Every structure is written in C-alpha cells, then in structure tokens.
CSV table of C-alpha atoms and ligand atoms in Angstrom, one decimal:
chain,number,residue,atom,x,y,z
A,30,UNK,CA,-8.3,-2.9,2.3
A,31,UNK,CA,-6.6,-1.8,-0.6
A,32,UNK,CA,-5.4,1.9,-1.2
A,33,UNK,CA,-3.3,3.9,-4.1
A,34,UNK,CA,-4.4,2.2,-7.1
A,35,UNK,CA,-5.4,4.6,-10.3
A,36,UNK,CA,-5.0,4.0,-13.7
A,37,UNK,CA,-4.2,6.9,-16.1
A,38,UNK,CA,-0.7,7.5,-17.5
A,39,UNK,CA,0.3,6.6,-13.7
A,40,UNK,CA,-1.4,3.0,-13.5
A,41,UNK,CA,-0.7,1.8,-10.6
A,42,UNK,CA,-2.2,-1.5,-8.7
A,43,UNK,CA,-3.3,-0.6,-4.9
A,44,UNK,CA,-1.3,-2.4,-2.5
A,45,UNK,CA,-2.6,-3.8,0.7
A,46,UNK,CA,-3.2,-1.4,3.8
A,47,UNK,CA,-4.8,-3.8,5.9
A,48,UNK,CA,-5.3,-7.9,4.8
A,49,UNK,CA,-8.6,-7.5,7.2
A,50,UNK,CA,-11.1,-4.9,8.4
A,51,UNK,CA,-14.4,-6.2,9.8
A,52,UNK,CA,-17.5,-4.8,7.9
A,53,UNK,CA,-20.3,-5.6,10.6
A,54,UNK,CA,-18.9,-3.0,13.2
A,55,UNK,CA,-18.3,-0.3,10.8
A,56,UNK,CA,-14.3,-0.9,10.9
A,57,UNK,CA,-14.2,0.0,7.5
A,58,UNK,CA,-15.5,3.0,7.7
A,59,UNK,CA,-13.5,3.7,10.4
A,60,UNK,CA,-10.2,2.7,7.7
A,61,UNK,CA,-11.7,4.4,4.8
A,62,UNK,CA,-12.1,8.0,7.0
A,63,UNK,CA,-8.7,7.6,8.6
A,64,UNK,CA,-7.3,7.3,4.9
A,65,UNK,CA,-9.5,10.5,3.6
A,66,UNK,CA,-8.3,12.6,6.2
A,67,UNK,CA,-4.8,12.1,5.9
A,68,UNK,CA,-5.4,12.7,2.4
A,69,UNK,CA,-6.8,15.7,2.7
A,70,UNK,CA,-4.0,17.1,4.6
A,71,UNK,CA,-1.6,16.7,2.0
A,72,UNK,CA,-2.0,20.5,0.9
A,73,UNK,CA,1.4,19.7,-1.2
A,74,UNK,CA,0.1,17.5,-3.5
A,75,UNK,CA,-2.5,20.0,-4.7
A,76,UNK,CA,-1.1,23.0,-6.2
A,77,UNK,CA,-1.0,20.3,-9.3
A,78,UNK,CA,-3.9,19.0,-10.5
A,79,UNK,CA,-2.3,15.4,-11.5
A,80,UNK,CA,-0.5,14.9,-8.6
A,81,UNK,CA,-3.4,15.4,-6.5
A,82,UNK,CA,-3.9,12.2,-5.7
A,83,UNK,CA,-3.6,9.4,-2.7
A,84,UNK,CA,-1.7,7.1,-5.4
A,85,UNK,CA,0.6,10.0,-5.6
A,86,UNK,CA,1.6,9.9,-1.8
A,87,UNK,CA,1.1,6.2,-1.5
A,88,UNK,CA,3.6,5.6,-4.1
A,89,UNK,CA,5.8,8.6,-2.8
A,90,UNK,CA,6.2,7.5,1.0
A,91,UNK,CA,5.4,3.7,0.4
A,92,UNK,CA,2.3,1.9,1.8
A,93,UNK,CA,4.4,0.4,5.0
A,94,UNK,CA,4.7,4.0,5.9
A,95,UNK,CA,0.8,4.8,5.2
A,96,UNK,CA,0.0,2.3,7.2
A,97,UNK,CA,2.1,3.9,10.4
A,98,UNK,CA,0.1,7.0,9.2
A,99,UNK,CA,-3.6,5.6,9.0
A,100,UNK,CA,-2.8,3.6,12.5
A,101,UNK,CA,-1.9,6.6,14.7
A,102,UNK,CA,-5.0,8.4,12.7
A,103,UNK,CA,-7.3,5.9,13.8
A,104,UNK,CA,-5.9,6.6,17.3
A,105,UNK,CA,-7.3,10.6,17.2
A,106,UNK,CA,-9.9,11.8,19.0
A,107,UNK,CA,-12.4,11.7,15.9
A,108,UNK,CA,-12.7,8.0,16.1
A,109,UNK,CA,-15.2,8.4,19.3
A,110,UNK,CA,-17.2,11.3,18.0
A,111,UNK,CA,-18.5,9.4,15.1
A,112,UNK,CA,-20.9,6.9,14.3
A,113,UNK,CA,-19.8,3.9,12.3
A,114,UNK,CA,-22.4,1.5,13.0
A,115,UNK,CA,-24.4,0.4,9.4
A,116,UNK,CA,-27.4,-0.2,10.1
A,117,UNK,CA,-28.7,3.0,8.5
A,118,UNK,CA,-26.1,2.4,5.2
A,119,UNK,CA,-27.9,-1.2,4.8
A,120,UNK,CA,-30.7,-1.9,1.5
A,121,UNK,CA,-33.5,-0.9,2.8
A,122,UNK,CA,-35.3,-4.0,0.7
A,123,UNK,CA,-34.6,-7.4,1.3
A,124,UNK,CA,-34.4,-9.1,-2.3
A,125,UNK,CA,-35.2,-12.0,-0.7
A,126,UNK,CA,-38.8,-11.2,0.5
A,127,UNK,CA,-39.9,-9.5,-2.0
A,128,UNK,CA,-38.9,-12.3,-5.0
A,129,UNK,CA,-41.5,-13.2,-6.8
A,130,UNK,CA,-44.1,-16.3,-6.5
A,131,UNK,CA,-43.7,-18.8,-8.8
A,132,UNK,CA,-45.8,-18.1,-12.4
A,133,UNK,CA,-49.1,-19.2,-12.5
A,134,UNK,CA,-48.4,-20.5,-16.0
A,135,UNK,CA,-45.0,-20.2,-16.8
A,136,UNK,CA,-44.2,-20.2,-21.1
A,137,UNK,CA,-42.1,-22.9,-22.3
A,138,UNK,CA,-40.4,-23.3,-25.4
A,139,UNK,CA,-42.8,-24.9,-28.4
A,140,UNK,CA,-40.3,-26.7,-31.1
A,141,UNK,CA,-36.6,-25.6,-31.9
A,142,UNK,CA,-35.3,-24.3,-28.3
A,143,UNK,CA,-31.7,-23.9,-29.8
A,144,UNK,CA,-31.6,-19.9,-29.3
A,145,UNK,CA,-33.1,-20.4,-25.6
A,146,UNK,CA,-30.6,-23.2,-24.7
A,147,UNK,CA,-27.8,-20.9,-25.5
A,148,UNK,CA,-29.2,-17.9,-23.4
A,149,UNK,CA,-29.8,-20.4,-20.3
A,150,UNK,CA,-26.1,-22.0,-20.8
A,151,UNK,CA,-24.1,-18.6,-21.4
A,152,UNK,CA,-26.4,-15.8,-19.7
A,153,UNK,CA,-28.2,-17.8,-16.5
A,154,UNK,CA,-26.4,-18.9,-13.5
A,155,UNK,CA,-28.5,-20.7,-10.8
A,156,UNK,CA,-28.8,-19.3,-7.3
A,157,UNK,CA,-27.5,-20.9,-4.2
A,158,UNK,CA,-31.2,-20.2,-3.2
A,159,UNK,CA,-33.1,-23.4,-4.4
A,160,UNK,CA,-35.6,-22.4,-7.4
A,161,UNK,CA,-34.1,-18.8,-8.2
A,162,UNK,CA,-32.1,-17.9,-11.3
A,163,UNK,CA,-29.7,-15.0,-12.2
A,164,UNK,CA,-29.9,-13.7,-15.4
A,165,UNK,CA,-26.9,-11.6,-17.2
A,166,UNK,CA,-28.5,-9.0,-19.7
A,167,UNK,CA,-25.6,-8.1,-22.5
A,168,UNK,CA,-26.5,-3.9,-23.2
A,169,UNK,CA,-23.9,-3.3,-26.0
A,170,UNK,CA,-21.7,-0.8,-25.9
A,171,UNK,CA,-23.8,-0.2,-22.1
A,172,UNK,CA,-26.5,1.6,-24.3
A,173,UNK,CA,-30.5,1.6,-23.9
A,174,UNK,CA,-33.0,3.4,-25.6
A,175,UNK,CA,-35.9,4.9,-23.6
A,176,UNK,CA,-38.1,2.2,-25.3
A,177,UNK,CA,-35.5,-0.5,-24.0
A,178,UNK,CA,-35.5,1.3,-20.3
A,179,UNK,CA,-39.4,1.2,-20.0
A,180,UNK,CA,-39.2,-2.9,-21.0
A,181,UNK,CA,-36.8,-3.3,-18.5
A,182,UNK,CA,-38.7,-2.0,-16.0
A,183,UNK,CA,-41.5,-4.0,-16.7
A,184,UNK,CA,-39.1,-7.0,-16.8
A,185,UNK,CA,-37.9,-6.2,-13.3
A,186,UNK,CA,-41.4,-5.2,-11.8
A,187,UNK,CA,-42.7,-8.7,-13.1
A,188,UNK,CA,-40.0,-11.5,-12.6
A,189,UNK,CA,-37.6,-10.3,-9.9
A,190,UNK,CA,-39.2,-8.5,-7.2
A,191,UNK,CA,-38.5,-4.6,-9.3
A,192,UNK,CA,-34.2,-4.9,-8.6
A,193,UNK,CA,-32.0,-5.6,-10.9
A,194,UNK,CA,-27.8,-4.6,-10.4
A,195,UNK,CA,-25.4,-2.7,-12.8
A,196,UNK,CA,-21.9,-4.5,-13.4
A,197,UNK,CA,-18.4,-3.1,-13.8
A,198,UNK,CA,-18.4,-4.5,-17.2
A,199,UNK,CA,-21.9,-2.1,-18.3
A,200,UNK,CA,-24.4,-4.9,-18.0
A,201,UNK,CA,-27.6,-5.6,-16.0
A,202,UNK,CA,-28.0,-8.4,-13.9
A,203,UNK,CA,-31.8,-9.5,-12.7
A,204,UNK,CA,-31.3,-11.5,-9.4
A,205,UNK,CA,-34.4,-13.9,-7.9
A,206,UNK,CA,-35.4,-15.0,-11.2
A,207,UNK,CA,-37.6,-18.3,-10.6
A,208,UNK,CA,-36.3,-21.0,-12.5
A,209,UNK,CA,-40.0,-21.7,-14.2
A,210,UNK,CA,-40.2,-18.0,-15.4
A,211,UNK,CA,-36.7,-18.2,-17.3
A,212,UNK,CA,-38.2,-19.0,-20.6
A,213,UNK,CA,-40.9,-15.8,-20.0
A,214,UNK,CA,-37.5,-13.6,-19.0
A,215,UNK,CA,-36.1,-14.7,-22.0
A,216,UNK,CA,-39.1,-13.6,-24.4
A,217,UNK,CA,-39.3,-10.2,-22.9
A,218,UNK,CA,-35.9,-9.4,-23.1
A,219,UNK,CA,-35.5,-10.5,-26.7
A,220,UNK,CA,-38.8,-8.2,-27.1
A,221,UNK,CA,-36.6,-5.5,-26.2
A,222,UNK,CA,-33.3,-6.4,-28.1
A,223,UNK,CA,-31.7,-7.4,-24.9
A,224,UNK,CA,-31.5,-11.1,-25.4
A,225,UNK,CA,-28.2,-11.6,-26.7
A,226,UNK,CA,-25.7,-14.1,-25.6
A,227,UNK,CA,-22.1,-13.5,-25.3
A,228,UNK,CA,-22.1,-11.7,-22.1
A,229,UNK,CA,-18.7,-11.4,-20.4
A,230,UNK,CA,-16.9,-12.9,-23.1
A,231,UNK,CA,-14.7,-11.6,-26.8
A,232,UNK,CA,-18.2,-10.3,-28.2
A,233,UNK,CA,-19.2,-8.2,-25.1
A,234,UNK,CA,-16.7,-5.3,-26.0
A,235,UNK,CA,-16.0,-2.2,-23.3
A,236,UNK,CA,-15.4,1.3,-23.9
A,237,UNK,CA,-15.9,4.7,-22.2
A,238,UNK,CA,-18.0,7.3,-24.7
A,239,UNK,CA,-14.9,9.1,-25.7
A,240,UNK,CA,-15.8,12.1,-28.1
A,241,UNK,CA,-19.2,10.8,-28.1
A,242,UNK,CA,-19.8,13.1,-24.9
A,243,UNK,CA,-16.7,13.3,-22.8
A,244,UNK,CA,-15.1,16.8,-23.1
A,245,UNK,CA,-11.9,14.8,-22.7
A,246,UNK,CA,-12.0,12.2,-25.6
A,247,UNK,CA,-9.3,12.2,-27.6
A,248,UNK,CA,-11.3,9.4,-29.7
A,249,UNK,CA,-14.2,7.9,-30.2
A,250,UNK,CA,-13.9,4.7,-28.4
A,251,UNK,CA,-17.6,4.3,-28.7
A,252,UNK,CA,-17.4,4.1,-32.7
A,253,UNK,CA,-14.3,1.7,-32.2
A,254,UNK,CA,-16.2,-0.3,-30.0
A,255,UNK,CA,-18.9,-1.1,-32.6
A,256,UNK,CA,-16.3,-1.4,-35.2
A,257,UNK,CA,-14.7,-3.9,-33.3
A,258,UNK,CA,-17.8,-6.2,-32.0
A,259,UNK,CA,-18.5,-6.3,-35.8
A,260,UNK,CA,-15.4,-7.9,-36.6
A,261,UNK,CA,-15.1,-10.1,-34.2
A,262,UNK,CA,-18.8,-11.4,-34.7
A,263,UNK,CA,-17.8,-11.7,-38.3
A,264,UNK,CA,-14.9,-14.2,-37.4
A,265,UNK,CA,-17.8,-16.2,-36.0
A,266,UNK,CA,-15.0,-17.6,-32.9
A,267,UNK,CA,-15.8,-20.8,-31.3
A,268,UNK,CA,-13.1,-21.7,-29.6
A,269,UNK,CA,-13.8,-21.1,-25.9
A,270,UNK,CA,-10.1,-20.1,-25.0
A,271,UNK,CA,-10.4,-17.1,-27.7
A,272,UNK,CA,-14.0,-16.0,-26.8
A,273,UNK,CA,-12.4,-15.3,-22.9
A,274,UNK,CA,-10.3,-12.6,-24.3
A,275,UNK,CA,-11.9,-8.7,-23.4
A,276,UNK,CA,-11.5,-6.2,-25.3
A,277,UNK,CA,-11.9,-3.1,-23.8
A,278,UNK,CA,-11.0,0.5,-24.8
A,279,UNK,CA,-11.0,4.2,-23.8
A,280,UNK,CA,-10.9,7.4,-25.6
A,281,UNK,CA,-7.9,8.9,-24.0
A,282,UNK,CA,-5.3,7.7,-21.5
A,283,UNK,CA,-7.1,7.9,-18.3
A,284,UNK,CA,-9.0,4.7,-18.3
A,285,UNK,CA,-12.8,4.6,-18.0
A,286,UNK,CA,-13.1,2.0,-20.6
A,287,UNK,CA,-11.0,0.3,-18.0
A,288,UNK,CA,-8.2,-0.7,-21.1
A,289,UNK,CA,-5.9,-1.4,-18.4
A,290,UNK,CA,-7.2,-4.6,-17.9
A,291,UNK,CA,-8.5,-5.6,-21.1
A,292,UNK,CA,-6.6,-9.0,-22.2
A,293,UNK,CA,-6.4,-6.5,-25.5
A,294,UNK,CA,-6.9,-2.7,-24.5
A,295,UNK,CA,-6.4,0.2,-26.1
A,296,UNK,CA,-6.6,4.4,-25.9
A,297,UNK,CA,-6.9,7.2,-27.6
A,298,UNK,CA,-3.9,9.3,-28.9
A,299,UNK,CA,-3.6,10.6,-32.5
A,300,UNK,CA,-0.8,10.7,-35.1
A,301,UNK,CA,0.6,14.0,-36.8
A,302,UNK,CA,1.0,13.1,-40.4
A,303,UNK,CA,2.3,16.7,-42.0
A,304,UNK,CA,0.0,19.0,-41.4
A,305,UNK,CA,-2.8,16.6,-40.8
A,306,UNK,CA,-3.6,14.5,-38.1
A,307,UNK,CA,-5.0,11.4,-37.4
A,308,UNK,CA,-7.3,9.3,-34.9
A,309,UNK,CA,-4.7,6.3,-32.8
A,310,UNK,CA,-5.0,4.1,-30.2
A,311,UNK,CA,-1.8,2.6,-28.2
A,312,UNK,CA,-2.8,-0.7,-27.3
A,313,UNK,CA,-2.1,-3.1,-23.8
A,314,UNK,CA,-1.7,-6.5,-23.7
A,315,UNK,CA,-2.6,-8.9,-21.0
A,316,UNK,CA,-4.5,-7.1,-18.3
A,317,UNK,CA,-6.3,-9.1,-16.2
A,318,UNK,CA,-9.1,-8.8,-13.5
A,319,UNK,CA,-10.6,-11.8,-12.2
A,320,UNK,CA,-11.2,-13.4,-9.2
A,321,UNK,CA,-9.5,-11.0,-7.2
A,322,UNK,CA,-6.4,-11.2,-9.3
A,323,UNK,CA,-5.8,-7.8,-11.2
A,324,UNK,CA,-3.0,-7.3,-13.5
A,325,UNK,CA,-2.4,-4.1,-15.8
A,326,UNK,CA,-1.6,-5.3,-19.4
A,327,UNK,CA,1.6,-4.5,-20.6
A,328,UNK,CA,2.0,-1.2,-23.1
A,329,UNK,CA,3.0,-1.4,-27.0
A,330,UNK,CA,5.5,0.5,-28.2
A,331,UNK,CA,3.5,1.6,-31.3
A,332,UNK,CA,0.8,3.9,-32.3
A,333,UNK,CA,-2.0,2.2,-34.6
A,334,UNK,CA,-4.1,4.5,-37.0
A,335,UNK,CA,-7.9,4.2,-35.5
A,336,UNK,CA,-9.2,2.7,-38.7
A,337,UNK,CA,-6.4,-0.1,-38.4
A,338,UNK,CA,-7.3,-1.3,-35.3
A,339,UNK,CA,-9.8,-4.4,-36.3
A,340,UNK,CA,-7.3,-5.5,-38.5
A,341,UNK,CA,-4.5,-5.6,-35.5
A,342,UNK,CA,-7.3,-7.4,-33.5
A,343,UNK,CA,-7.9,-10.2,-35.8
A,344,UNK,CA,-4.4,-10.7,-36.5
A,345,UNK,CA,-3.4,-10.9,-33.1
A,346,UNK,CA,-6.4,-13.6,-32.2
A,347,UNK,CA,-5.4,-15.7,-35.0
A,348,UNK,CA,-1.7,-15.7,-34.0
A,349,UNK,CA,-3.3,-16.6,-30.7
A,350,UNK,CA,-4.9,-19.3,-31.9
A,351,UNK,CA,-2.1,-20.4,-34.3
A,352,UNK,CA,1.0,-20.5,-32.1
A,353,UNK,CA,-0.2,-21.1,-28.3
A,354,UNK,CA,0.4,-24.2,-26.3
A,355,UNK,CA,-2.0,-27.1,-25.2
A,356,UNK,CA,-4.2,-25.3,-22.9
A,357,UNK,CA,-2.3,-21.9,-22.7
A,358,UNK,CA,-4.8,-18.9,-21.8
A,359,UNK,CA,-4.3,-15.8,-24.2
A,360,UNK,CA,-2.6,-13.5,-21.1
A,361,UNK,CA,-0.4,-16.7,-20.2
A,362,UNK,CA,0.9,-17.0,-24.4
A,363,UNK,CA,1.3,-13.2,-24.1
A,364,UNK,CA,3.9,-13.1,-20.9
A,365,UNK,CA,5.4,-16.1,-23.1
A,366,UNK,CA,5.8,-14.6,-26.4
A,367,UNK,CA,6.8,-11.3,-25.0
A,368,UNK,CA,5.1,-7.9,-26.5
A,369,UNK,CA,8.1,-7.6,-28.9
A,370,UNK,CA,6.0,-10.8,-31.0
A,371,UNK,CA,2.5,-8.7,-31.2
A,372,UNK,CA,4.4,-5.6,-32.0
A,373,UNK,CA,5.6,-7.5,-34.9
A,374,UNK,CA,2.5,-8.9,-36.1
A,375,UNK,CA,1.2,-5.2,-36.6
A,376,UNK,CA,4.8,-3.3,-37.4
A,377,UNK,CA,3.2,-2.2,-41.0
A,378,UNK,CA,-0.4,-1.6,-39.5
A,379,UNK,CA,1.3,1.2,-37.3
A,380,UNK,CA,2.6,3.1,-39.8
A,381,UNK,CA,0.2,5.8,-41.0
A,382,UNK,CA,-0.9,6.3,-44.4
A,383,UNK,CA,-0.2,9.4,-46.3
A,384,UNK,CA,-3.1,12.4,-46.3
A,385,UNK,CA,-4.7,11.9,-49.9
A,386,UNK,CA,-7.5,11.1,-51.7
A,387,UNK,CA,-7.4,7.2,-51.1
A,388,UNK,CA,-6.7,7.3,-47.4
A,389,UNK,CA,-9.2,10.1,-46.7
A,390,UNK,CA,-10.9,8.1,-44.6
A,391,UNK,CA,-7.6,6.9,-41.9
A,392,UNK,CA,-8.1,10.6,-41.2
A,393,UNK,CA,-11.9,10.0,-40.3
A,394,UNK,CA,-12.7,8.8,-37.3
A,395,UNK,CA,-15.1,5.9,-36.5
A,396,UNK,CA,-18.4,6.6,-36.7
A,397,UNK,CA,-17.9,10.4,-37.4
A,398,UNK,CA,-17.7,12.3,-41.0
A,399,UNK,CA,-15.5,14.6,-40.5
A,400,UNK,CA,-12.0,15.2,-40.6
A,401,UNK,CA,-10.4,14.6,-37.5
A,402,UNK,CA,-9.2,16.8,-34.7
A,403,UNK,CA,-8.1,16.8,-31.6
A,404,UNK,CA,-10.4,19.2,-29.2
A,405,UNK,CA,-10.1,18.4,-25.4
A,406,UNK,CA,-11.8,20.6,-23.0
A,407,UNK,CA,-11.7,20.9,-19.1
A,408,UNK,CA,-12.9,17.4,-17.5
A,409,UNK,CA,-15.6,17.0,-15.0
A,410,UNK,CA,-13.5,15.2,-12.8
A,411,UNK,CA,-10.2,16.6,-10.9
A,412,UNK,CA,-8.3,14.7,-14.0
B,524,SF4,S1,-11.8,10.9,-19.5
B,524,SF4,FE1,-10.9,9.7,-21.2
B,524,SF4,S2,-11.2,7.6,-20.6
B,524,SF4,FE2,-12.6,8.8,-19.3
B,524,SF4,S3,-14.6,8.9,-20.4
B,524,SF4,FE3,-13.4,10.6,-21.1
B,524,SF4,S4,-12.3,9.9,-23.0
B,524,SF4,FE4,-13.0,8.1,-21.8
C-alpha cells in the first residue's frame, strides 16, 4: 500500500505504508479507511486549497510517522462496526462464463495478410486461458465518435462476451477474444477506424484535453497531441528502442496527461513576449512507469514556444538514436547524458520569436485560430 504520491507542481512518488495488506479479507479496506480518516482530521491543511492534501502531511511528518498514525487508527473502535468483507464489491459477471463460443465460420485472411499480421504481432496478446485472445484497441488522442461507440458495442456484444476494459494509457482492451475470431475482430474494428497498430508505443501519444474543455487548460494539449503523432508518423521510426519512448503531455502543470512519466513530457505554460503572449510547454525527461517501477522525469530548464515543440521532439529522437550506447534504453542515455545535453539541442528552439507579421502563427495555438490567451477558470476538482 502506497500513500502520498500526487503529481502537480508538488510531484511526488508515494512511498510504502505497508509492503502487504491482504485483499480477500477486506484488509485493504480496512488500510485505505484508517488513511481517509486521519486525513480528514487534518483541519490544518485545509484553509488552503493546495495544501489540502495527504501528500502534503505525508511529506510533512514522514511516512514512518503515518504509519504509527494509521496503526493506532486501525486499533479504534470503528474497525468492529464496519463491514469489510468483498463479496458485495466483487463483478457481478464472470468474463469467463459468459465468453463467447467459438465462430461457426470464423473469416480468414484471402491474399496479402501483411496489415493483419501486424495487428496480431503489435495489438494481440494470447491469454493464459487456452484459445482466448486479448486485443489492444489504439483510440487516438482517447477519442470516439458516437458512430465509433455504437461499433464497439457491437464488437463487444459479438466477440467478447459484451466487456471490454479502459486503460490508464486511454485505450480499450477486449478480453476473451477466441483465437479463431481474431481475423473477424480485426475487420470490424478497421470498419470503425479503430484498427490501428502502434498501441502503447512512440505513435500512441497522451494528453489530457486542455483548453479543449478543461476550465483549467493553460494549452491545448489535445491540438499538440495531434501535432505531434503527425510528426512522428512522418519520421516513419523503426527502430524498436525509439518506438518505446511515450510521449505524453498536459495542458497545465497538474498532470492528467500524466507528463510526469512520459519518457518525453511536457505542460502547458505560456511566454510573455511584450505585450503579447504566447502558448509553451516545459518539457520532462525520463519518466518512467512500468512494471511497477515509476519514475518522474526530470524537469527542463526552458520554456519552448507551442508551435516549436515537434521540432524539439524530432531533434531529441535523432540525438537518441545518434549518440546512445549498444543497447541503451532512451531513459537510461538520458540519466547518462544529463538534461544539460537536451537543453542544448533545443537552446535556440526556446527562444520566442518576436510578435509580427511572420510569426503570427507562434502566437496561435495548435489547433485554434485565434490569438492566444491565457483564460483559467475555477477547476472541478479541489486543484
Ligand atoms: S487540470 Fe490541467 S492537466 Fe488536468 S485536464 Fe485540465 S489542463 Fe489538463
């Protein structure tokens, strides 16, 4: 159990509370409520808005002492009034039962299978259940159209039992798949737009909506987003070391387009430029979060004009590509070269052009016509 993490212009990784709670009996529960209620005690961390957080106390008292607080918690009265057994918090459907029968008369591919081979090796994984599939379904920028929605469904009703799961990194993922209906899966999806490959790699690009609808965007991460998938589709990358790197981005500094652990992330800011100003992002290199290992990518000091930032991109994955070792992974050459060497490779990028006629567009953002501005509202959240 983990507790204190956050991201934010306070990022911080959650240390350990406990290396083990059981999930069978309900211990967790019991963990998570102990940690709530302290929580809400702390009528001193509330009267500002920021700071009203359990990162805030965990990093204030230290986790050794949260831990002396959540174990005398757990020894309160409250623990034997309530009900932590999880039965009731279980799926009500068992995926398993109700997976589909194998097709009557599955499709098959009829003469070049290249585009299908390349869905099965970068979108499929097999099962540990003999004869079922999992298919990955890339939704760009985490975006579906009605039209797309109502395919889906029919996709799910038809080849995996009516489930499917949403992933941290905005994609879909159909479980209980059988192996003979993969080429049928494939066809409907690509119906629907949704067959592309690329999932979870340098093409599959993150970003929170940003101005797009959030009423604290500072940019719109969506429009870079797009900008950037387009470049780095037009580099055409092969090399499978490169097409690991994520890029993710959000549209201001707290971190829904999870930039933090981007191998490249960025967020939104802006640049004064006289009286004008103009769309930014401050970008992080090296974050990390795989396998259980999660590591916040280290900070640039500069600012890069929105419209720069493909250029900084490509730049920085050909001096990837140009300058690592045998072997070395891109977050591996970056704790190597230090951020000092990618600051460098974009020192001119960062600085902003001057308001005219020619550079009317720096002071555009993407996908927007008009000038830029910065216009933040109140958030939803407690942010
Ligand atoms: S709060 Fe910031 S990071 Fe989160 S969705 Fe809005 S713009 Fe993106």
């Amino acid at each position: 159990v983990r507790v204190g993490g956050g991201t934010s212009i306070m990022p911080r990784i959650a240390p350990t509370l406990y290396e083990f709670v059981a999930a069978d009996d309900g211990e967790y529960l019991k963990a998570t409520e102990a940690v709530l209620r302290i929580f809400d005690r702390q009528d001193w961390l509330r009267p500002n808005r920021a700071r009203a957080r359990i990162k805030v106390l965990v990093d204030k008292i230290g986790i050794d002492a949260f831990r002396t607080m959540v174990d005398r918690e757990l020894e309160g009265e409250w623990v034997g009034e309530r009900d932590f057994s999880i039965g009731r918090l279980l799926p009500e459907t068992d995926e398993e039962e109700v997976a589909p029968a194998p097709p009557a008369a599955p499709g098959s591919p009829n003469g070049d299978r290249t585009d299908f081979d390349r869905f099965l090796a970068d979108s499929v994984d097999a099962q540990r259940q003999a004869g079922f599939s999992t298919v990955h379904v890339k939704i760009t920028r985490g975006d579906l159209t009605p039209e797309q929605f109502r395919g889906l469904a029919g996709v799910m009703r038809d080849f995996c039992g009516g489930n499917a799961r949403t992933t941290i990194d905005q994609n879909l993922v159909l479980r209980w798949v059988r192996d003979e209906a993969l080429y049928d899966v494939y066809g409907a999806l690509r119906e629907i737009g949704l067959a592309d490959t690329g999932v979870g790699t340098l093409t599959d690009v993150i970003s929170c909506p940003g101005t797009d609808s959030c009423k604290l965007g500072i940019t719109a991460s969506m429009g870079l987003n797009q900008a950037l998938q387009e470049r780095v589709e037009a580099m055409n990358i092969t090399d499978p070391m490169t097409r690991r790197i994520h890029l993710k981005m959000s549209g201001c500094p707290n971190g829904c387009g999870q930039h933090h652990i981007g191998t490249i992330g960025f967020y939104g800011a802006s640049i004064k430029v006289g009286e004008h100003t103009m769309p930014a992002y401050i970008p992080h290199i090296g974050g990390v979060a795989e396998a259980g290992e999660v590591v916040y990518g280290a900070r640039l000091k500069v600012r890069l004009p929105a419209k720069r930032v493909p250029d900084a991109v490509e730049r920085w994955l050909r001096m990837y590509e140009a300058e690592r070792a045998e072997g070395e992974e891109f977050t591996a050459f970056a704790s190597r070269v230090g951020t000092g060497r990618f600051e460098d490779e974009i020192r001119e990028l960062s600085i902003p052009a001057e308001f005219n006629l020619e550079n009317m567009l720096q002071f555009i953002d993407w996908s927007r016509r008009e000038p830029y501005q910065v216009i933040r509202g109140e958030g939803e959240c407690a942010v």
